[in-house]
Amino acid sequence: MNLSRILLAVLAIGAVGVSAADARRPNVIFILADDLGYGDVGCYGQKKIKTPHIDRLAAEGMRFTQFYSGSPVCASSRCALLTGRHMGHAYIRDNRATPPEGQWPLREGETTVADVLKGAGYRTACVGKWGLGGPGSVGEPGRHGFDHFFGYLCQSIAHTFYPEYLWRNTDKVMLPENVGGARGAPYSHDLMTREAVELINKWSADEKPFFLYLAYTVPHFDLDVPEDSMTPYKALGWNDPPDPSKGGGYRPQPTPRAAYAGMISRMDRDIGTLMALLKEKRIDEQTLVVFSSDNGPTHLPALDVKFFESAGPLRGLKGSVYEGGIRVPFIARWPGRIAAGKVSEQVGAFWDVLPTLSELSGAEPGRPVGTDGVSLVPTLLGRGEQKQPEYLYWEQGGYGGNQAVRLGDWKGVRTGLRKNENAPVQLYDLKSDVGESRDVAKENPDVVKRFEQILKDGRTDSPDFPLFAPRKPGN
């Protein structure tokens, strides 16, 4: 072990407060589902969709009940996850396409969690959906700390599970079997799992730790999955009316409920494959596995999410800053380090991931400069005092313009800001009203004033992602 590795190990011991025997920094596999709701997996209350492997992650690790995504939509949520900044400070604050392929790119020099871990000596890879910069842009994964990338650079192309090509680093991987709408190549989700397996096989014998950001694309539309994953759900005899809609370019699906359930169960099956591989390679106890989702369940009418109760008891869906759009599953498992079967009510959000992994890697304890999150190491490892966030903040110019703040058990929401930038604050007490069904703003004027101040001071304007409607000349 060279001097830098020794110093990093010492930092890890000091930051995490562990013994020399436990000083090895963890491998990290961060699994991100796409549009998976808070109530879509068994350990969060799902009754119809089978997710035994995700449920086992929770049984063997820690399940958070008050964890939030970075945003109610894909690109901005992933920006918050990777850069450690909430929507009042993040560079990318909404979905914004950059034709012919890709979304608004992360700016050059933007520090990501991959940059931090790579600087601490980690191998880094992103497999799956990127959505933070198209080919040739300054937002490519390789320009933001990732040694390896395989998958979709553009989230619009990720709407099909049978694309004509994927990207491996800066090279197109052609899938000619899918040209012209054919579906001859393997299901793209399966290709992601295969790539992850190959990386773990390659890295497992190396002393150098690794960070794998596995950004799966299920269960985002298309509602499309191989028949073997739908068959068990078709056999249940659900009333499953076909979806003939072609809105948004999605394929019609004869059995949308069976397809949605099958997509989630297929992902669960593959997570089980990865967990078995960690044990086979004898790195299970050296690996932190995290599972979450980028936002709430789909708002598209082609799937009746009420049938699955995908948002659980929460109000709102994807695109909404009510709880159903942003509260997500979050599970962390690290055998021998994170106590099994724990349920945590610690409030957290995607911008806490960077400081948490920074501390666990020995790169930097506490809150790295320029980030909004707090390290969750004390909660995860049950040692030391957990620092609490002052508040959590979200904003989005799309969907009519919305803001939200969580402060303790209070939740403040403003909607319709594109039409009225002085829209009133709605106030909810999440402790007694997790479904945000009763606005108590009138009864709590002092609390509302506090929220109004945070909504004003907790953000900076973004010229690329304006929250309010553009002002007319002279206004």
Coordinates of C-alpha atoms in Angstrom, one line a residue, residues 2-475:
N2 CA 1.5 3.3 -1.0
L3 CA 1.6 6.5 1.1
S4 CA -1.6 8.0 -0.3
R5 CA -3.6 4.9 0.4
I6 CA -2.3 4.9 4.0
L7 CA -3.3 8.5 4.4
L8 CA -6.7 7.9 3.0
A9 CA -7.2 5.0 5.3
V10 CA -6.2 7.1 8.3
L11 CA -8.6 9.8 7.2
A12 CA -11.4 7.2 6.9
I13 CA -10.7 6.0 10.4
G14 CA -10.8 9.5 11.8
A15 CA -13.9 10.5 9.8
V16 CA -16.0 7.5 10.4
G17 CA -14.6 6.6 13.9
V18 CA -13.9 2.9 13.2
S19 CA -11.1 0.6 14.3
A20 CA -8.1 -0.2 12.3
A21 CA -9.5 -3.6 11.5
D22 CA -12.5 -1.9 9.8
A23 CA -10.5 0.7 8.0
R24 CA -11.0 -0.6 4.5
R25 CA -13.2 1.8 2.5
P26 CA -16.3 0.3 1.0
N27 CA -17.0 -0.5 -2.6
V28 CA -20.2 1.4 -3.5
I29 CA -23.0 0.2 -5.8
F30 CA -25.7 2.9 -6.1
I31 CA -28.7 1.4 -7.9
L32 CA -31.2 4.0 -9.2
A33 CA -34.6 3.0 -10.5
D34 CA -36.4 5.3 -13.0
D35 CA -39.9 6.6 -12.0
L36 CA -40.3 3.9 -9.3
G37 CA -42.8 5.1 -6.7
Y38 CA -42.4 5.2 -2.9
G39 CA -45.0 2.3 -2.7
D40 CA -43.8 0.2 -5.6
V41 CA -41.7 -2.3 -3.6
G42 CA -42.7 -4.7 -0.9
C43 CA -40.8 -3.3 2.0
Y44 CA -42.6 0.0 1.4
G45 CA -46.0 -1.5 1.4
Q46 CA -46.5 -2.9 -2.2
K47 CA -48.9 -5.9 -2.2
K48 CA -49.2 -6.8 -5.9
I49 CA -45.6 -6.6 -7.2
K50 CA -43.1 -9.1 -6.0
T51 CA -39.7 -7.6 -5.0
P52 CA -38.0 -10.2 -2.7
H53 CA -34.4 -9.1 -3.4
I54 CA -35.0 -5.5 -2.7
D55 CA -37.0 -6.4 0.4
R56 CA -34.0 -8.5 1.5
L57 CA -31.7 -5.5 1.0
A58 CA -34.0 -3.7 3.5
A59 CA -34.0 -6.7 5.9
E60 CA -30.2 -6.8 5.8
G61 CA -29.7 -3.1 5.9
M62 CA -31.4 0.2 6.7
R63 CA -34.6 1.5 5.2
F64 CA -35.3 5.2 5.2
T65 CA -38.9 6.3 5.4
Q66 CA -38.4 10.1 4.9
F67 CA -35.9 10.3 2.1
Y68 CA -36.3 12.5 -1.0
S69 CA -35.1 12.7 -4.6
G70 CA -33.4 15.7 -5.9
S71 CA -36.3 16.8 -8.1
P72 CA -39.6 15.4 -9.3
V73 CA -38.1 14.8 -12.8
C74 CA -35.2 12.8 -14.2
A75 CA -32.3 15.1 -15.2
S76 CA -32.5 17.6 -12.4
S77 CA -32.8 14.8 -9.8
R78 CA -29.7 13.1 -11.1
C79 CA -27.9 16.5 -11.1
A80 CA -28.7 16.9 -7.4
L81 CA -27.6 13.3 -6.7
L82 CA -24.2 13.6 -8.4
T83 CA -23.3 17.2 -7.5
G84 CA -24.7 17.5 -3.9
R85 CA -26.7 20.6 -4.6
H86 CA -30.4 21.2 -4.1
M87 CA -32.6 22.8 -6.8
G88 CA -32.0 26.3 -5.5
H89 CA -28.3 26.0 -6.3
A90 CA -28.0 23.1 -8.8
Y91 CA -26.9 23.9 -12.3
I92 CA -29.6 21.7 -14.0
R93 CA -33.0 22.2 -12.5
D94 CA -35.4 20.6 -15.0
N95 CA -35.5 18.4 -18.1
R96 CA -34.3 20.3 -21.2
A97 CA -33.5 18.6 -24.5
T98 CA -30.6 19.5 -26.7
P99 CA -31.4 18.0 -30.1
P100 CA -30.5 15.9 -31.9
E101 CA -29.5 13.8 -28.8
G102 CA -29.1 14.5 -25.2
Q103 CA -30.2 16.9 -22.4
W104 CA -28.7 20.2 -21.1
P105 CA -25.1 19.3 -20.1
L106 CA -23.4 19.5 -16.8
R107 CA -21.0 22.4 -17.1
E108 CA -17.3 22.0 -17.4
G109 CA -15.6 21.8 -14.0
E110 CA -18.8 20.7 -12.1
T111 CA -17.6 18.4 -9.3
T112 CA -19.6 15.1 -9.0
V113 CA -19.5 12.3 -6.5
A114 CA -17.5 10.3 -9.1
D115 CA -14.9 13.1 -9.2
V116 CA -14.6 12.9 -5.4
L117 CA -14.3 9.1 -5.2
K118 CA -12.0 8.9 -8.2
G119 CA -9.8 11.5 -6.4
A120 CA -9.8 9.2 -3.4
G121 CA -8.5 6.3 -5.4
Y122 CA -11.7 4.6 -6.6
R123 CA -12.5 3.0 -9.9
T124 CA -15.7 4.6 -11.2
A125 CA -18.3 3.6 -13.7
C126 CA -21.8 4.6 -14.8
V127 CA -24.1 2.1 -16.3
G128 CA -27.6 2.9 -17.5
K129 CA -29.2 6.3 -18.1
W130 CA -27.1 9.4 -18.0
G131 CA -29.3 12.4 -19.1
L132 CA -26.8 15.1 -18.2
G133 CA -25.2 15.8 -21.5
G134 CA -25.3 14.3 -25.0
P135 CA -22.4 12.9 -27.2
G136 CA -19.6 15.4 -27.6
S137 CA -20.9 17.8 -25.0
V138 CA -19.1 19.0 -21.8
G139 CA -21.6 16.9 -19.9
E140 CA -20.4 13.5 -21.0
P141 CA -19.8 11.0 -18.1
G142 CA -16.1 10.7 -18.9
R143 CA -15.7 14.4 -18.2
H144 CA -17.2 14.2 -14.8
G145 CA -15.3 11.5 -13.0
F146 CA -16.4 8.3 -14.6
D147 CA -13.7 6.0 -15.9
H148 CA -16.3 3.9 -17.8
F149 CA -19.8 4.5 -19.2
F150 CA -22.2 2.1 -20.9
G151 CA -25.9 2.9 -21.7
Y152 CA -28.1 5.8 -22.8
L153 CA -26.6 9.3 -22.9
C154 CA -30.0 10.7 -23.9
Q155 CA -33.0 10.0 -21.7
S156 CA -35.4 10.5 -24.6
I157 CA -33.8 7.6 -26.4
A158 CA -34.1 5.6 -23.2
H159 CA -37.8 5.6 -23.7
T160 CA -37.3 2.5 -25.8
F161 CA -35.8 -0.7 -24.3
Y162 CA -34.9 -1.8 -27.8
P163 CA -32.7 1.1 -29.1
E164 CA -30.8 1.1 -32.4
Y165 CA -27.6 1.8 -30.4
L166 CA -26.1 2.5 -27.0
W167 CA -22.9 4.2 -25.9
R168 CA -19.8 2.7 -24.5
N169 CA -17.7 5.7 -23.4
T170 CA -17.6 7.9 -26.6
D171 CA -18.2 5.0 -29.0
K172 CA -21.6 4.0 -30.4
V173 CA -22.5 0.3 -29.8
M174 CA -24.8 -0.5 -32.7
L175 CA -27.7 -2.9 -32.2
P176 CA -28.7 -3.5 -35.8
E177 CA -31.3 -6.1 -34.8
N178 CA -33.4 -3.1 -33.6
V179 CA -33.2 -0.9 -36.6
G180 CA -36.5 0.4 -37.9
G181 CA -38.5 -0.4 -34.8
A182 CA -37.6 -4.1 -34.7
R183 CA -36.9 -5.7 -31.3
G184 CA -34.3 -8.4 -32.1
A185 CA -31.4 -7.4 -29.8
P186 CA -31.5 -8.2 -26.1
Y187 CA -33.6 -6.0 -23.8
S188 CA -31.5 -3.0 -22.9
H189 CA -32.0 -3.5 -19.2
D190 CA -30.5 -6.9 -19.5
L191 CA -27.5 -5.4 -21.2
M192 CA -27.0 -3.0 -18.3
T193 CA -27.1 -5.9 -15.8
R194 CA -24.6 -7.8 -18.0
E195 CA -22.2 -4.8 -18.1
A196 CA -22.5 -4.4 -14.3
V197 CA -21.7 -8.1 -13.8
E198 CA -18.6 -7.9 -16.0
L199 CA -17.3 -4.8 -14.2
I200 CA -17.8 -6.4 -10.8
N201 CA -16.1 -9.6 -12.0
K202 CA -13.1 -7.5 -13.3
W203 CA -12.8 -5.3 -10.3
S204 CA -13.4 -7.9 -7.5
A205 CA -9.9 -9.2 -7.4
D206 CA -8.4 -5.7 -7.2
E207 CA -7.5 -4.1 -3.9
K208 CA -8.6 -0.7 -5.3
P209 CA -12.2 0.1 -4.3
F210 CA -14.9 0.8 -6.9
F211 CA -18.0 3.0 -7.3
L212 CA -20.7 1.7 -9.7
Y213 CA -23.6 4.0 -10.4
L214 CA -26.1 1.6 -11.9
A215 CA -28.9 3.9 -13.3
Y216 CA -31.5 1.4 -14.5
T217 CA -34.2 2.7 -16.8
V218 CA -37.2 0.6 -15.5
P219 CA -40.0 1.1 -14.8
H220 CA -40.0 4.3 -16.9
F221 CA -42.2 4.1 -20.0
D222 CA -42.2 2.4 -22.6
L223 CA -44.2 -0.2 -20.7
D224 CA -42.2 -3.0 -22.3
V225 CA -40.6 -6.1 -20.9
P226 CA -39.9 -9.7 -22.2
E227 CA -42.8 -12.0 -21.9
D228 CA -41.2 -14.2 -19.2
S229 CA -41.5 -11.3 -16.8
M230 CA -45.1 -10.6 -17.6
T231 CA -46.4 -14.2 -17.6
P232 CA -46.6 -14.6 -13.8
Y233 CA -48.7 -11.4 -13.5
K234 CA -50.9 -12.3 -16.5
A235 CA -51.7 -15.5 -14.7
L236 CA -53.2 -13.6 -11.8
G237 CA -56.3 -12.6 -13.8
W238 CA -56.1 -8.9 -13.2
N239 CA -58.5 -6.6 -15.0
D240 CA -55.8 -5.2 -17.3
P241 CA -57.3 -3.1 -20.1
P242 CA -55.0 -2.5 -23.0
D243 CA -53.3 0.9 -23.5
P244 CA -53.8 1.9 -27.2
S245 CA -52.2 5.3 -26.6
K246 CA -49.2 6.4 -28.7
G247 CA -48.8 9.7 -26.9
G248 CA -45.1 10.7 -26.4
G249 CA -44.0 8.1 -28.9
Y250 CA -44.5 5.2 -26.5
R251 CA -45.5 1.8 -27.8
P252 CA -49.0 0.5 -27.1
Q253 CA -49.1 -2.1 -24.4
P254 CA -51.9 -4.8 -24.4
T255 CA -51.4 -5.6 -20.7
P256 CA -50.0 -2.4 -19.0
R257 CA -50.4 -3.6 -15.4
A258 CA -48.6 -6.9 -16.1
A259 CA -45.9 -5.1 -18.0
Y260 CA -45.3 -2.5 -15.1
A261 CA -45.2 -5.2 -12.5
G262 CA -42.9 -7.4 -14.7
M263 CA -40.5 -4.6 -15.3
I264 CA -40.1 -4.0 -11.5
S265 CA -39.7 -7.7 -10.8
R266 CA -37.2 -8.1 -13.5
M267 CA -35.1 -5.3 -12.0
D268 CA -35.5 -7.0 -8.6
R269 CA -34.4 -10.3 -10.1
D270 CA -31.2 -8.7 -11.4
I271 CA -30.5 -7.0 -8.2
G272 CA -30.6 -10.5 -6.7
T273 CA -28.0 -11.6 -9.3
L274 CA -25.7 -8.8 -8.3
M275 CA -26.0 -9.5 -4.6
A276 CA -25.2 -13.2 -5.2
L277 CA -22.2 -12.2 -7.3
L278 CA -20.8 -10.0 -4.4
K279 CA -21.0 -13.1 -2.2
E280 CA -19.4 -15.3 -4.8
K281 CA -16.5 -12.9 -5.2
R282 CA -16.2 -12.6 -1.4
I283 CA -16.6 -8.8 -1.4
D284 CA -20.1 -8.7 0.1
E285 CA -18.9 -7.3 3.4
Q286 CA -16.7 -4.8 1.7
T287 CA -19.5 -3.3 -0.4
L288 CA -22.1 -0.7 0.4
V289 CA -25.2 -1.2 -1.8
V290 CA -27.7 1.7 -2.0
F291 CA -31.1 1.5 -3.8
S292 CA -33.4 4.4 -4.6
S293 CA -35.5 6.0 -7.3
D294 CA -35.0 9.3 -9.2
N295 CA -38.6 10.6 -8.5
G296 CA -42.1 9.5 -7.9
P297 CA -44.2 7.2 -10.1
T298 CA -45.4 8.1 -13.6
H299 CA -48.2 10.7 -14.1
L300 CA -49.0 9.2 -17.6
P301 CA -52.6 7.9 -17.7
A302 CA -51.6 4.8 -19.6
L303 CA -50.9 3.2 -16.3
D304 CA -53.4 3.4 -13.4
V305 CA -50.9 3.8 -10.5
K306 CA -53.9 3.8 -8.1
F307 CA -54.2 0.1 -8.9
F308 CA -50.7 -0.5 -7.4
E309 CA -50.9 2.4 -4.9
S310 CA -47.5 3.3 -6.3
A311 CA -47.2 6.5 -4.3
G312 CA -48.4 4.8 -1.1
P313 CA -50.3 7.3 1.1
L314 CA -48.7 10.3 -0.6
R315 CA -50.1 13.1 -2.7
G316 CA -48.9 13.7 -6.2
L317 CA -46.9 11.9 -8.8
K318 CA -43.8 12.5 -11.0
G319 CA -43.5 16.2 -11.8
S320 CA -45.1 17.3 -8.5
V321 CA -43.3 18.8 -5.5
Y322 CA -45.9 17.2 -3.2
E323 CA -44.6 14.2 -1.4
G324 CA -45.6 11.6 -4.0
G325 CA -43.4 13.3 -6.6
I326 CA -40.3 13.5 -4.5
R327 CA -40.3 11.1 -1.5
V328 CA -38.6 7.9 -2.7
P329 CA -37.4 4.5 -1.4
F330 CA -33.9 4.6 0.0
I331 CA -32.2 1.5 1.3
A332 CA -28.6 1.1 2.3
R333 CA -26.9 -2.3 3.0
W334 CA -23.3 -2.9 4.2
P335 CA -23.0 -6.2 6.1
G336 CA -21.2 -5.8 9.5
R337 CA -21.3 -2.0 9.3
I338 CA -24.9 -1.0 8.9
A339 CA -27.1 -2.8 11.4
A340 CA -29.6 -5.2 9.7
G341 CA -33.3 -4.6 9.8
K342 CA -33.1 -0.9 10.8
V343 CA -35.8 1.6 9.9
S344 CA -34.7 5.2 9.9
E345 CA -36.9 8.3 10.1
Q346 CA -33.9 10.5 9.4
V347 CA -34.9 13.1 6.9
G348 CA -32.5 13.1 3.9
A349 CA -32.2 13.9 0.2
F350 CA -30.1 13.2 -2.8
W351 CA -27.8 16.0 -2.1
D352 CA -26.7 14.2 1.1
V353 CA -25.2 11.3 -1.0
L354 CA -22.0 13.2 -2.1
P355 CA -21.0 14.2 1.5
T356 CA -21.9 10.8 2.8
L357 CA -19.8 8.9 0.2
S358 CA -17.0 11.5 0.5
E359 CA -16.7 10.8 4.2
L360 CA -16.9 7.0 3.8
S361 CA -14.2 7.1 1.1
G362 CA -11.9 9.1 3.4
A363 CA -11.9 12.0 0.9
E364 CA -13.4 14.6 3.1
P365 CA -15.5 14.5 6.3
G366 CA -18.6 16.7 6.9
R367 CA -19.9 18.8 4.1
P368 CA -17.7 19.4 1.1
V369 CA -17.4 23.0 0.0
G370 CA -20.1 24.1 -2.3
T371 CA -22.6 21.3 -1.5
D372 CA -26.0 21.6 0.3
G373 CA -26.1 18.1 2.0
V374 CA -25.0 16.6 5.2
S375 CA -23.2 13.4 5.7
L376 CA -25.4 10.5 6.9
V377 CA -22.6 8.4 8.1
P378 CA -23.6 8.8 11.8
T379 CA -27.1 7.5 11.0
L380 CA -25.8 4.6 8.7
L381 CA -23.1 3.4 11.1
G382 CA -24.9 4.3 14.4
R383 CA -21.9 6.3 15.7
G384 CA -21.6 9.9 16.6
E385 CA -24.2 12.7 16.4
Q386 CA -26.2 13.1 13.2
K387 CA -26.2 16.6 11.9
Q388 CA -29.7 17.7 10.8
P389 CA -30.4 19.7 7.7
E390 CA -31.8 23.2 8.3
Y391 CA -34.3 22.6 5.6
L392 CA -34.8 20.8 2.3
Y393 CA -35.6 22.8 -0.9
W394 CA -37.0 22.0 -4.3
E395 CA -38.0 24.1 -7.3
Q396 CA -39.0 23.5 -10.9
G397 CA -40.0 25.9 -13.6
G398 CA -41.9 23.1 -15.5
Y399 CA -45.3 21.8 -14.6
G400 CA -46.5 25.4 -14.1
G401 CA -43.7 26.5 -11.8
N402 CA -43.4 25.0 -8.3
Q403 CA -41.4 25.4 -5.0
A404 CA -41.3 23.3 -1.9
V405 CA -39.5 23.3 1.4
R406 CA -39.4 20.8 4.2
L407 CA -38.6 22.3 7.6
G408 CA -38.9 19.8 10.5
D409 CA -42.3 18.3 10.1
W410 CA -43.6 21.3 8.2
K411 CA -43.9 21.3 4.4
G412 CA -44.4 24.4 2.5
V413 CA -45.5 24.3 -1.2
R414 CA -46.1 27.0 -3.8
T415 CA -47.6 26.1 -7.2
G416 CA -48.6 27.9 -10.4
L417 CA -45.6 30.3 -10.2
R418 CA -45.4 30.7 -14.0
K419 CA -48.7 32.5 -13.9
N420 CA -48.4 34.1 -10.4
E421 CA -44.9 34.4 -8.9
N422 CA -46.6 35.6 -5.7
A423 CA -48.7 32.5 -5.3
P424 CA -49.5 31.8 -1.6
V425 CA -47.7 29.2 0.5
Q426 CA -49.6 26.1 1.2
L427 CA -48.6 24.6 4.6
Y428 CA -48.9 21.0 5.7
D429 CA -48.0 19.2 8.9
L430 CA -46.4 16.0 7.6
K431 CA -46.4 14.4 11.1
S432 CA -50.2 14.3 11.2
D433 CA -51.0 14.7 7.5
V434 CA -48.5 12.8 5.3
G435 CA -50.9 12.9 2.4
E436 CA -50.9 16.8 2.4
S437 CA -54.7 16.9 2.4
R438 CA -55.2 19.9 4.8
D439 CA -53.6 23.3 4.2
V440 CA -53.0 24.8 7.6
A441 CA -51.4 28.1 6.4
K442 CA -54.1 30.3 7.8
E443 CA -53.8 28.8 11.3
N444 CA -50.0 29.3 11.3
P445 CA -49.1 32.7 9.9
D446 CA -45.7 32.8 11.7
V447 CA -44.6 29.5 10.1
V448 CA -45.8 30.8 6.7
K449 CA -43.6 33.9 7.1
R450 CA -40.6 31.7 7.8
F451 CA -41.3 29.7 4.7
E452 CA -41.7 32.8 2.6
Q453 CA -38.2 33.9 3.7
I454 CA -36.6 30.5 2.8
L455 CA -38.4 30.4 -0.5
K456 CA -36.9 33.7 -1.3
D457 CA -33.4 33.4 0.2
G458 CA -32.7 29.7 -0.2
R459 CA -32.2 29.9 -3.9
T460 CA -30.3 31.7 -6.7
D461 CA -31.8 32.6 -10.1
S462 CA -30.8 30.4 -13.0
P463 CA -30.9 32.0 -16.4
D464 CA -31.0 28.6 -18.1
F465 CA -33.8 27.2 -15.9
P466 CA -36.0 30.2 -14.8
L467 CA -38.6 29.5 -12.1
F468 CA -40.9 32.3 -13.0
A469 CA -42.2 33.4 -16.4
P470 CA -39.9 35.8 -18.3
R471 CA -40.6 39.4 -17.4
K472 CA -41.8 41.7 -20.2
P473 CA -39.6 44.6 -21.1
G474 CA -40.0 47.5 -18.7
N475 CA -41.3 45.2 -15.9

